[in-house]
Short mmCIF file of C-alpha atoms and ligand atoms in Angstrom, two decimals:
data_model
loop_
_atom_site.label_atom_id
_atom_site.label_comp_id
_atom_site.label_asym_id
_atom_site.label_seq_id
_atom_site.Cartn_x
_atom_site.Cartn_y
_atom_site.Cartn_z
CA MET L 1 0.00 -0.17 0.33
CA VAL L 2 2.88 2.60 1.29
CA ILE L 3 6.44 2.53 0.94
CA ARG L 4 8.43 4.02 3.35
CA THR L 5 11.97 4.31 4.12
CA LEU L 6 12.67 3.36 7.37
CA ILE L 7 16.72 4.03 7.34
CA PRO L 8 18.52 3.97 4.84
CA ASP L 9 18.25 0.31 2.73
CA CYS L 10 15.71 -0.53 4.90
CA TYR L 11 12.04 -0.03 3.54
CA SER L 12 8.44 -0.16 5.75
CA ILE L 13 6.04 -1.91 3.23
CA ALA L 14 3.01 -1.90 5.68
CA ALA L 15 -0.44 -2.53 4.71
CA LEU L 16 -3.10 -0.37 6.24
CA ASP L 17 -6.16 -1.68 6.95
CA PHE L 18 -8.01 2.31 8.24
CA ASP L 19 -11.05 0.35 7.93
CA ARG L 20 -10.91 -3.24 10.13
CA ARG L 21 -13.25 -3.10 13.36
CA LEU L 22 -12.64 -6.05 14.52
CA PHE L 23 -10.04 -8.95 15.48
CA ASP L 24 -10.02 -12.16 15.71
CA SER L 25 -13.53 -11.58 15.80
CA LEU L 26 -13.13 -9.98 19.13
CA ILE L 27 -11.19 -7.47 19.74
CA PRO L 28 -12.51 -3.76 18.45
CA LEU L 29 -10.20 -1.73 16.67
CA PRO L 30 -12.02 2.17 16.93
CA ASP L 31 -8.99 3.52 14.90
CA GLY L 32 -8.15 0.35 12.01
CA THR L 33 -4.98 -1.21 12.17
CA SER L 34 -1.35 -2.30 10.20
CA TYR L 35 -0.07 -4.94 9.27
CA ASN L 36 3.87 -4.04 8.99
CA ALA L 37 6.67 -5.87 6.97
CA TYR L 38 10.26 -4.62 6.25
CA ILE L 39 12.64 -5.06 3.16
CA ILE L 40 15.86 -4.74 4.08
CA LYS L 41 19.11 -4.65 1.09
CA GLY L 42 22.16 -5.71 2.49
CA SER L 43 25.13 -5.53 0.53
CA HIS L 44 24.54 -9.25 -0.74
CA LYS L 45 21.13 -10.35 0.31
CA THR L 46 18.10 -9.04 0.59
CA ALA L 47 15.18 -9.88 3.53
CA LEU L 48 11.98 -9.72 4.08
CA ILE L 49 10.61 -9.15 7.80
CA ASP L 50 7.40 -10.63 8.19
CA THR L 51 4.44 -10.48 5.58
CA VAL L 52 1.03 -9.08 6.21
CA ASP L 53 -2.50 -9.81 6.56
CA PRO L 54 -4.03 -11.99 3.46
CA THR L 55 -6.90 -9.85 2.70
CA LYS L 56 -3.79 -7.48 2.03
CA GLU L 57 -1.45 -9.69 0.22
CA LEU L 58 -1.71 -8.28 -3.41
CA ASP L 59 -0.83 -4.85 -1.28
CA LEU L 60 2.55 -6.42 -0.48
CA VAL L 61 3.30 -7.92 -4.12
CA SER L 62 2.49 -4.09 -5.52
CA ASP L 63 5.01 -2.86 -3.10
CA LEU L 64 7.50 -5.54 -3.38
CA VAL L 65 7.29 -4.54 -7.58
CA ARG L 66 7.71 -0.64 -6.94
CA LEU L 67 10.45 -1.26 -5.06
CA GLY L 68 12.14 -3.53 -7.53
CA ILE L 69 12.39 -6.04 -5.79
CA ASP L 70 13.72 -9.20 -8.21
CA SER L 71 14.49 -11.45 -5.66
CA ILE L 72 14.49 -11.94 -1.72
CA ASP L 73 16.93 -14.22 0.52
CA TYR L 74 15.00 -14.40 3.46
CA VAL L 75 11.39 -14.52 4.71
CA ILE L 76 11.61 -13.21 8.47
CA ILE L 77 9.13 -15.31 10.17
CA ASN L 78 8.97 -13.78 13.57
CA HIS L 79 5.24 -14.98 14.44
CA ALA L 80 3.27 -17.64 12.44
CA GLU L 81 0.07 -15.96 13.21
CA GLN L 82 -2.52 -15.19 9.91
CA ASP L 83 -1.86 -11.59 10.33
CA HIS L 84 2.17 -11.58 9.24
CA ALA L 85 2.47 -14.90 8.18
CA GLY L 86 -0.33 -15.32 6.05
CA SER L 87 0.88 -13.82 2.80
CA LEU L 88 3.86 -16.43 3.02
CA PRO L 89 2.86 -18.79 0.67
CA MET L 90 2.21 -15.90 -1.90
CA VAL L 91 6.10 -14.78 -1.00
CA LEU L 92 7.44 -18.30 -1.56
CA GLU L 93 5.40 -19.04 -4.52
CA LEU L 94 6.58 -15.48 -6.51
CA PHE L 95 10.42 -15.90 -4.77
CA PRO L 96 11.09 -19.46 -5.36
CA SER L 97 14.84 -19.27 -4.10
CA SER L 98 13.57 -17.20 -1.08
CA ARG L 99 14.14 -19.55 2.07
CA VAL L 100 12.18 -19.24 5.52
CA VAL L 101 14.03 -18.16 8.26
CA THR L 102 12.58 -18.89 11.40
CA ASN L 103 12.89 -20.74 15.20
CA GLU L 104 11.71 -24.47 15.29
CA LYS L 105 8.54 -23.61 17.27
CA CYS L 106 7.45 -21.15 14.12
CA LYS L 107 8.44 -23.73 11.97
CA ASP L 108 5.83 -25.96 13.15
CA LEU L 109 3.09 -23.87 13.33
CA LEU L 110 3.79 -22.47 9.91
CA LEU L 111 3.47 -26.14 8.12
CA HIS L 112 -0.06 -26.60 10.63
CA HIS L 113 -1.64 -23.20 9.28
CA PHE L 114 -0.06 -23.07 5.90
CA ASP L 115 0.67 -25.33 2.85
CA LEU L 116 4.40 -25.04 2.60
CA GLU L 117 7.20 -27.56 1.32
CA GLU L 118 9.50 -28.23 4.80
CA ASP L 119 12.52 -27.49 3.02
CA ARG L 120 12.47 -23.70 2.84
CA PHE L 121 13.60 -23.78 6.06
CA ILE L 122 16.76 -22.49 7.84
CA LEU L 123 15.78 -22.45 11.53
CA ILE L 124 17.54 -20.28 13.83
CA LYS L 125 18.22 -20.88 17.85
CA ASP L 126 17.99 -17.80 20.03
CA ARG L 127 20.89 -15.02 19.81
CA GLU L 128 22.18 -16.68 16.52
CA THR L 129 22.64 -14.48 13.61
CA ILE L 130 22.49 -14.01 9.74
CA SER L 131 25.01 -12.21 7.23
CA LEU L 132 23.25 -10.11 4.54
CA GLY L 133 26.59 -8.79 3.87
CA ASN L 134 27.17 -5.11 5.57
CA LYS L 135 24.14 -6.31 7.64
CA THR L 136 23.72 -8.47 10.49
CA LEU L 137 20.33 -9.94 11.49
CA GLU L 138 20.15 -11.25 15.22
CA PHE L 139 17.37 -13.53 16.99
CA ILE L 140 15.68 -13.18 19.99
CA VAL L 141 13.62 -16.10 20.53
CA ALA L 142 10.79 -14.56 23.34
CA PRO L 143 8.09 -17.26 23.68
CA TRP L 144 4.24 -15.85 24.91
CA VAL L 145 4.36 -12.59 23.03
CA HIS L 146 2.19 -13.84 22.95
CA TRP L 147 2.10 -17.30 21.05
CA PRO L 148 5.31 -19.78 22.38
CA GLU L 149 7.02 -19.12 18.85
CA THR L 150 7.17 -15.67 18.48
CA MET L 151 11.07 -13.96 18.06
CA LEU L 152 12.57 -10.55 17.51
CA THR L 153 14.91 -9.50 14.58
CA TYR L 154 17.83 -6.82 15.88
CA LEU L 155 19.36 -5.08 12.79
CA ARG L 156 22.33 -5.08 14.32
CA GLU L 157 24.29 -2.36 12.30
CA ASP L 158 21.61 0.02 12.57
CA ARG L 159 20.02 -0.76 16.14
CA VAL L 160 16.09 -1.75 14.87
CA LEU L 161 14.64 -4.01 16.63
CA PHE L 162 11.79 -5.35 14.61
CA SER L 163 9.65 -6.35 17.56
CA CYS L 164 6.87 -8.03 15.61
CA ASP L 165 3.47 -8.27 18.19
CA LEU L 166 5.42 -6.37 21.09
CA PHE L 167 5.01 -3.06 21.56
CA GLY L 168 2.54 -2.71 18.82
CA THR L 169 -0.97 -0.57 18.48
CA HIS L 170 -3.98 -1.48 16.55
CA TYR L 171 -3.68 2.14 14.86
CA ALA L 172 -3.65 2.89 11.15
CA CYS L 173 -1.54 5.75 11.01
CA SER L 174 -0.46 7.19 7.33
CA ASP L 175 2.65 8.73 9.51
CA LEU L 176 5.71 6.29 9.74
CA PHE L 177 7.02 6.90 13.36
CA ILE L 178 4.31 8.17 15.93
CA ASN L 179 3.82 11.54 15.45
CA ASP L 180 1.68 11.96 19.05
CA GLU L 181 2.94 10.42 21.97
CA LYS L 182 -0.42 10.86 23.45
CA ILE L 183 -2.37 9.15 21.25
CA SER L 184 0.50 6.26 20.69
CA TYR L 185 0.19 5.47 24.74
CA ILE L 186 -3.26 5.26 24.54
CA ALA L 187 -3.47 3.10 21.60
CA ALA L 188 -0.50 1.41 22.63
CA LYS L 189 -2.50 0.47 26.08
CA ARG L 190 -5.19 -1.21 24.72
CA TYR L 191 -3.36 -3.07 23.11
CA TYR L 192 -1.10 -4.37 25.43
CA ALA L 193 -4.29 -5.08 28.18
CA GLU L 194 -5.51 -6.37 24.81
CA ILE L 195 -3.06 -9.02 23.41
CA MET L 196 0.20 -8.92 26.13
CA MET L 197 -1.42 -8.04 29.79
CA PRO L 198 -1.96 -11.86 30.47
CA PHE L 199 1.65 -12.48 29.66
CA ARG L 200 3.10 -9.92 31.60
CA SER L 201 5.53 -12.44 33.34
CA SER L 202 7.18 -13.71 30.54
CA ILE L 203 7.46 -10.21 29.16
CA LYS L 204 9.13 -8.79 31.92
CA GLY L 205 11.61 -11.65 30.87
CA HIS L 206 12.39 -10.57 27.43
CA MET L 207 12.40 -6.95 28.32
CA GLU L 208 15.91 -7.83 30.37
CA LYS L 209 17.35 -9.31 27.75
CA ILE L 210 15.89 -5.80 24.88
CA GLY L 211 17.21 -4.06 27.60
CA GLU L 212 20.67 -5.03 26.78
CA LEU L 213 20.52 -4.11 23.46
CA ALA L 214 21.47 -0.55 22.27
CA ILE L 215 18.25 0.20 20.52
CA GLU L 216 17.54 3.55 18.35
CA ILE L 217 14.19 2.34 16.36
CA ILE L 218 11.41 0.03 18.00
CA ALA L 219 9.41 -1.47 14.43
CA PRO L 220 6.56 -3.32 15.59
CA SER L 221 4.37 -4.93 12.99
CA HIS L 222 1.50 -2.99 13.58
CA GLY L 223 1.20 -0.03 14.20
CA PRO L 224 3.43 3.13 14.03
CA VAL L 225 7.15 2.68 14.40
CA TYR L 226 8.86 4.35 17.20
CA ASN L 227 11.76 6.50 17.09
CA ASN L 228 11.92 7.28 20.24
CA PRO L 229 12.23 3.84 22.27
CA GLU L 230 12.33 4.58 25.79
CA PHE L 231 8.48 6.01 25.10
CA ILE L 232 7.34 2.59 24.54
CA LEU L 233 10.05 0.59 27.18
CA ASN L 234 9.21 2.67 30.25
CA ALA L 235 5.18 2.46 29.24
CA TYR L 236 5.63 -1.17 29.09
CA HIS L 237 7.95 -1.14 32.53
CA ASP L 238 5.29 0.61 33.95
CA TRP L 239 2.99 -1.62 33.07
CA ILE L 240 4.55 -4.94 33.41
CA SER L 241 5.56 -4.29 37.11
CA ASP L 242 3.61 -5.02 39.95
CA SER L 243 2.65 -1.99 41.38
CA VAL L 244 -1.46 -1.65 41.14
CA LYS L 245 -2.92 2.14 41.11
CA ASN L 246 -5.34 3.98 43.21
CA GLU L 247 -8.20 2.54 41.24
CA VAL L 248 -11.49 0.12 41.47
CA VAL L 249 -12.79 -0.53 38.17
CA ILE L 250 -16.09 -1.65 38.23
CA PRO L 251 -18.21 -3.52 35.24
CA TYR L 252 -21.78 -3.67 35.99
CA VAL L 253 -25.33 -4.40 34.18
CA SER L 254 -28.81 -3.85 35.22
CA MET L 255 -32.21 -5.16 34.41
CA HIS L 256 -34.53 -2.56 36.57
CA GLY L 257 -32.45 -0.33 38.37
CA SER L 258 -30.98 -1.85 41.38
CA THR L 259 -27.78 -2.89 41.03
CA ARG L 260 -27.61 0.42 38.97
CA LYS L 261 -28.41 2.55 42.45
CA MET L 262 -25.92 0.08 44.11
CA VAL L 263 -23.44 1.12 41.69
CA GLU L 264 -23.66 4.41 42.20
CA HIS L 265 -24.04 4.92 45.51
CA LEU L 266 -20.60 2.54 45.98
CA THR L 267 -19.07 4.69 42.98
CA ARG L 268 -19.78 8.03 45.29
CA ALA L 269 -18.37 5.93 48.47
CA LEU L 270 -15.03 5.38 47.00
CA ILE L 271 -14.94 9.02 45.42
CA GLU L 272 -15.10 10.13 48.44
CA ARG L 273 -12.12 7.82 50.36
CA GLY L 274 -10.38 9.17 47.62
CA ILE L 275 -10.37 6.26 45.60
CA THR L 276 -10.75 6.70 41.61
CA VAL L 277 -13.71 4.56 39.99
CA LYS L 278 -14.35 3.29 36.40
CA PRO L 279 -17.67 2.48 36.06
CA PHE L 280 -18.60 0.10 33.09
CA ASP L 281 -22.21 -0.55 31.87
CA MET L 282 -21.50 -3.48 29.97
CA THR L 283 -24.44 -3.37 27.98
CA VAL L 284 -22.55 -0.20 26.00
CA THR L 285 -19.14 -0.71 27.04
CA ASP L 286 -16.05 -0.99 24.47
CA THR L 287 -14.48 -4.62 25.91
CA GLY L 288 -11.33 -2.59 24.76
CA ILE L 289 -11.82 0.32 27.56
CA LEU L 290 -12.82 -2.23 30.01
CA ALA L 291 -9.44 -4.30 29.21
CA MET L 292 -7.46 -0.83 29.43
CA SER L 293 -8.84 0.41 32.63
CA LEU L 294 -7.95 -3.28 34.10
CA VAL L 295 -4.33 -2.72 33.65
CA ASP L 296 -3.30 -0.15 36.80
CA ALA L 297 -6.43 -0.99 39.19
CA ALA L 298 -5.88 -2.40 42.22
CA THR L 299 -9.52 -3.64 42.67
CA ILE L 300 -12.26 -5.17 40.45
CA ILE L 301 -16.06 -4.63 41.42
CA ILE L 302 -18.44 -7.38 39.53
CA ALA L 303 -21.59 -5.82 39.33
CA THR L 304 -24.57 -7.76 38.57
CA PRO L 305 -28.37 -8.60 38.79
CA THR L 306 -29.11 -12.26 38.84
CA VAL L 307 -30.78 -14.05 36.01
CA LEU L 308 -32.56 -17.20 36.32
CA PHE L 309 -30.07 -18.72 38.65
CA GLY L 310 -26.73 -16.55 38.02
CA PRO L 311 -25.35 -13.46 36.99
CA HIS L 312 -26.44 -11.80 33.91
CA PRO L 313 -24.31 -13.02 30.76
CA GLN L 314 -22.17 -10.21 29.78
CA ILE L 315 -21.46 -10.20 32.90
CA ILE L 316 -20.75 -13.42 32.47
CA TYR L 317 -18.61 -12.33 29.37
CA ALA L 318 -17.07 -9.45 31.59
CA THR L 319 -15.20 -11.77 34.09
CA TYR L 320 -14.25 -14.17 31.89
CA LEU L 321 -12.30 -11.96 29.65
CA ALA L 322 -10.97 -10.17 33.09
CA ASN L 323 -10.31 -13.42 34.18
CA MET L 324 -8.50 -14.47 30.53
CA LEU L 325 -6.74 -11.02 30.65
CA HIS L 326 -5.01 -11.51 34.01
CA PRO L 327 -4.56 -8.08 34.69
CA LYS L 328 -2.56 -7.63 38.39
CA VAL L 329 -5.97 -6.83 40.71
CA LYS L 330 -5.21 -7.68 44.28
CA PHE L 331 -8.91 -7.29 45.27
CA ALA L 332 -12.26 -7.95 44.31
CA SER L 333 -16.18 -8.45 45.23
CA VAL L 334 -19.38 -9.02 43.93
CA VAL L 335 -22.28 -6.81 44.62
CA GLY L 336 -25.97 -6.90 42.84
CA SER L 337 -29.51 -7.62 43.29
CA TYR L 338 -31.50 -10.51 43.32
CA GLY L 339 -35.03 -11.69 42.55
CA TRP L 340 -35.38 -14.79 44.48
CA GLY L 341 -32.65 -16.77 44.52
CA GLY L 342 -29.46 -17.83 42.42
CA LYS L 343 -25.89 -19.17 42.57
CA THR L 344 -24.84 -15.53 41.67
CA ILE L 345 -21.82 -15.78 44.45
CA ASP L 346 -19.92 -18.75 43.87
CA VAL L 347 -20.46 -18.50 39.84
CA LEU L 348 -18.75 -15.60 39.64
CA LYS L 349 -16.25 -16.50 42.68
CA SER L 350 -15.28 -19.99 40.90
CA MET L 351 -14.66 -17.81 37.08
CA MET L 352 -11.64 -16.12 38.67
CA THR L 353 -8.98 -18.06 38.53
CA HIS L 354 -5.95 -16.30 37.35
CA LEU L 355 -7.24 -13.74 38.86
CA LYS L 356 -7.13 -15.40 42.28
CA PRO L 357 -7.75 -11.82 44.20
CA ASP L 358 -8.55 -11.27 47.84
CA LEU L 359 -12.04 -11.42 48.16
CA LEU L 360 -13.95 -8.94 50.18
CA GLU L 361 -17.43 -9.42 51.39
CA PRO L 362 -19.83 -9.47 48.73
CA VAL L 363 -23.22 -6.93 48.73
CA LEU L 364 -26.37 -8.92 47.32
CA VAL L 365 -29.81 -7.43 48.11
CA ARG L 366 -32.97 -9.04 47.07
CA GLY L 367 -34.90 -6.67 45.39
CA LEU L 368 -34.70 -3.00 45.52
CA PRO L 369 -31.52 -1.50 47.67
CA GLY L 370 -32.75 -0.27 50.91
CA GLU L 371 -31.01 1.10 54.14
CA ALA L 372 -29.61 -2.06 55.29
CA CYS L 373 -27.82 -2.55 51.77
CA ILE L 374 -26.48 0.79 51.83
CA LYS L 375 -25.07 0.51 54.89
CA ASP L 376 -23.43 -2.85 53.27
CA LEU L 377 -22.24 -0.74 50.59
CA ASP L 378 -20.69 1.48 52.80
CA ARG L 379 -19.05 -1.74 54.67
CA LEU L 380 -17.61 -2.23 51.68
CA ALA L 381 -16.10 1.05 50.47
CA ASP L 382 -14.46 1.62 53.93
CA GLU L 383 -12.96 -2.30 53.45
CA ILE L 384 -11.63 -1.37 49.91
CA ALA L 385 -10.20 1.85 51.71
CA GLN L 386 -8.22 0.21 54.29
CA LYS L 387 -6.83 -2.50 51.82
CA HIS L 388 -5.92 0.27 49.76
CA LYS L 389 -4.06 2.04 52.45
CA ASP L 390 -2.68 -0.86 53.76
CA ILE L 391 -0.43 -1.25 50.40
CA GLY L 392 0.20 2.26 50.57
CA LEU L 393 -2.31 3.36 47.73
CA LEU L 394 -3.84 6.10 49.98
CA PRO L 395 -2.37 8.08 53.15
CA ALA L 396 -2.76 5.58 56.54
FE1 FEO Y 401 -0.84 -9.56 15.13
FE2 FEO Y 401 -0.31 -12.51 16.91
O1 FEO Y 401 -0.47 -11.27 15.81
#
């Protein structure tokens, strides 16, 4: 779609997807996305780093033609997921002498996902290199960011890290480099929350390895390129750290207003105690915003009516998602209203297997929240405030 010079003899050939609004049939994309491939012309060899989503493979071909690329020696595949490796079969067909350079796990995944010839592969191990003549590519195997086979590629002489999904943003932007750090920060945090957060502990280890490299540019496989790597590295150091903020996230649903009243009262009570509160009506909330709010929050309160015998299905979804994304929340509870009975608390507790929070006494009321319920909500607000004080988020 567009060819831009990253550094001399190295080009970004990103397929910009301004109109895509959903990824993996799951992740909302308010700002579209891009699939970034890169061409590096060394003095002896040419390498293509990653390909693009198969829906954009004609854009990739057109860019390679316009760049005058008549042979590719190495196709570096950092990650086997289709949005980056999906055009690999076409590239290998167009450039029959090219070889796929990747690690063993990635080769295995590629062979399962695409119809490829096994003898086209060159396997590398962590920290091994290949030479393009005057340029050297070093491979950093970084499993679980966010698949088990992922690796990063480091262009030594020019100090460019091709980080694949790590540090990416779902942000279709016509500028090669980020032009507004505030906008990119939000996009990067949303992306981290939705894709990388479950692998926080793996990423910690990889960040140490990355910290040993001299890096001038980070070129991810989604979104604009970072020419100030410290910006995104500092953001990741904060997000993957163990520290949480004085924040309570409340995903909620209300059918007839009782749970809403409880949420409104609890929100007020927490604000009065000096706590930042983020309530989200899950019937209208973009799940990316909920995920982002969970990156830093110390506490999550799930608020739901009881539908038939358990939580509202939208709350089941929000709780499942929160548990799967595995944020670093430390405290949790449940509030809500029921008509005649049910197992709402038990169901929600059983869904927090990854979160493993310190569970605070829930507040469940039959029908309308009356005076006793309001007192219970104040008790919960006091308890949350005390927990936040205990870990230094509020003054003692
Ligand atoms: Fe952008 Fe894991 O693919």
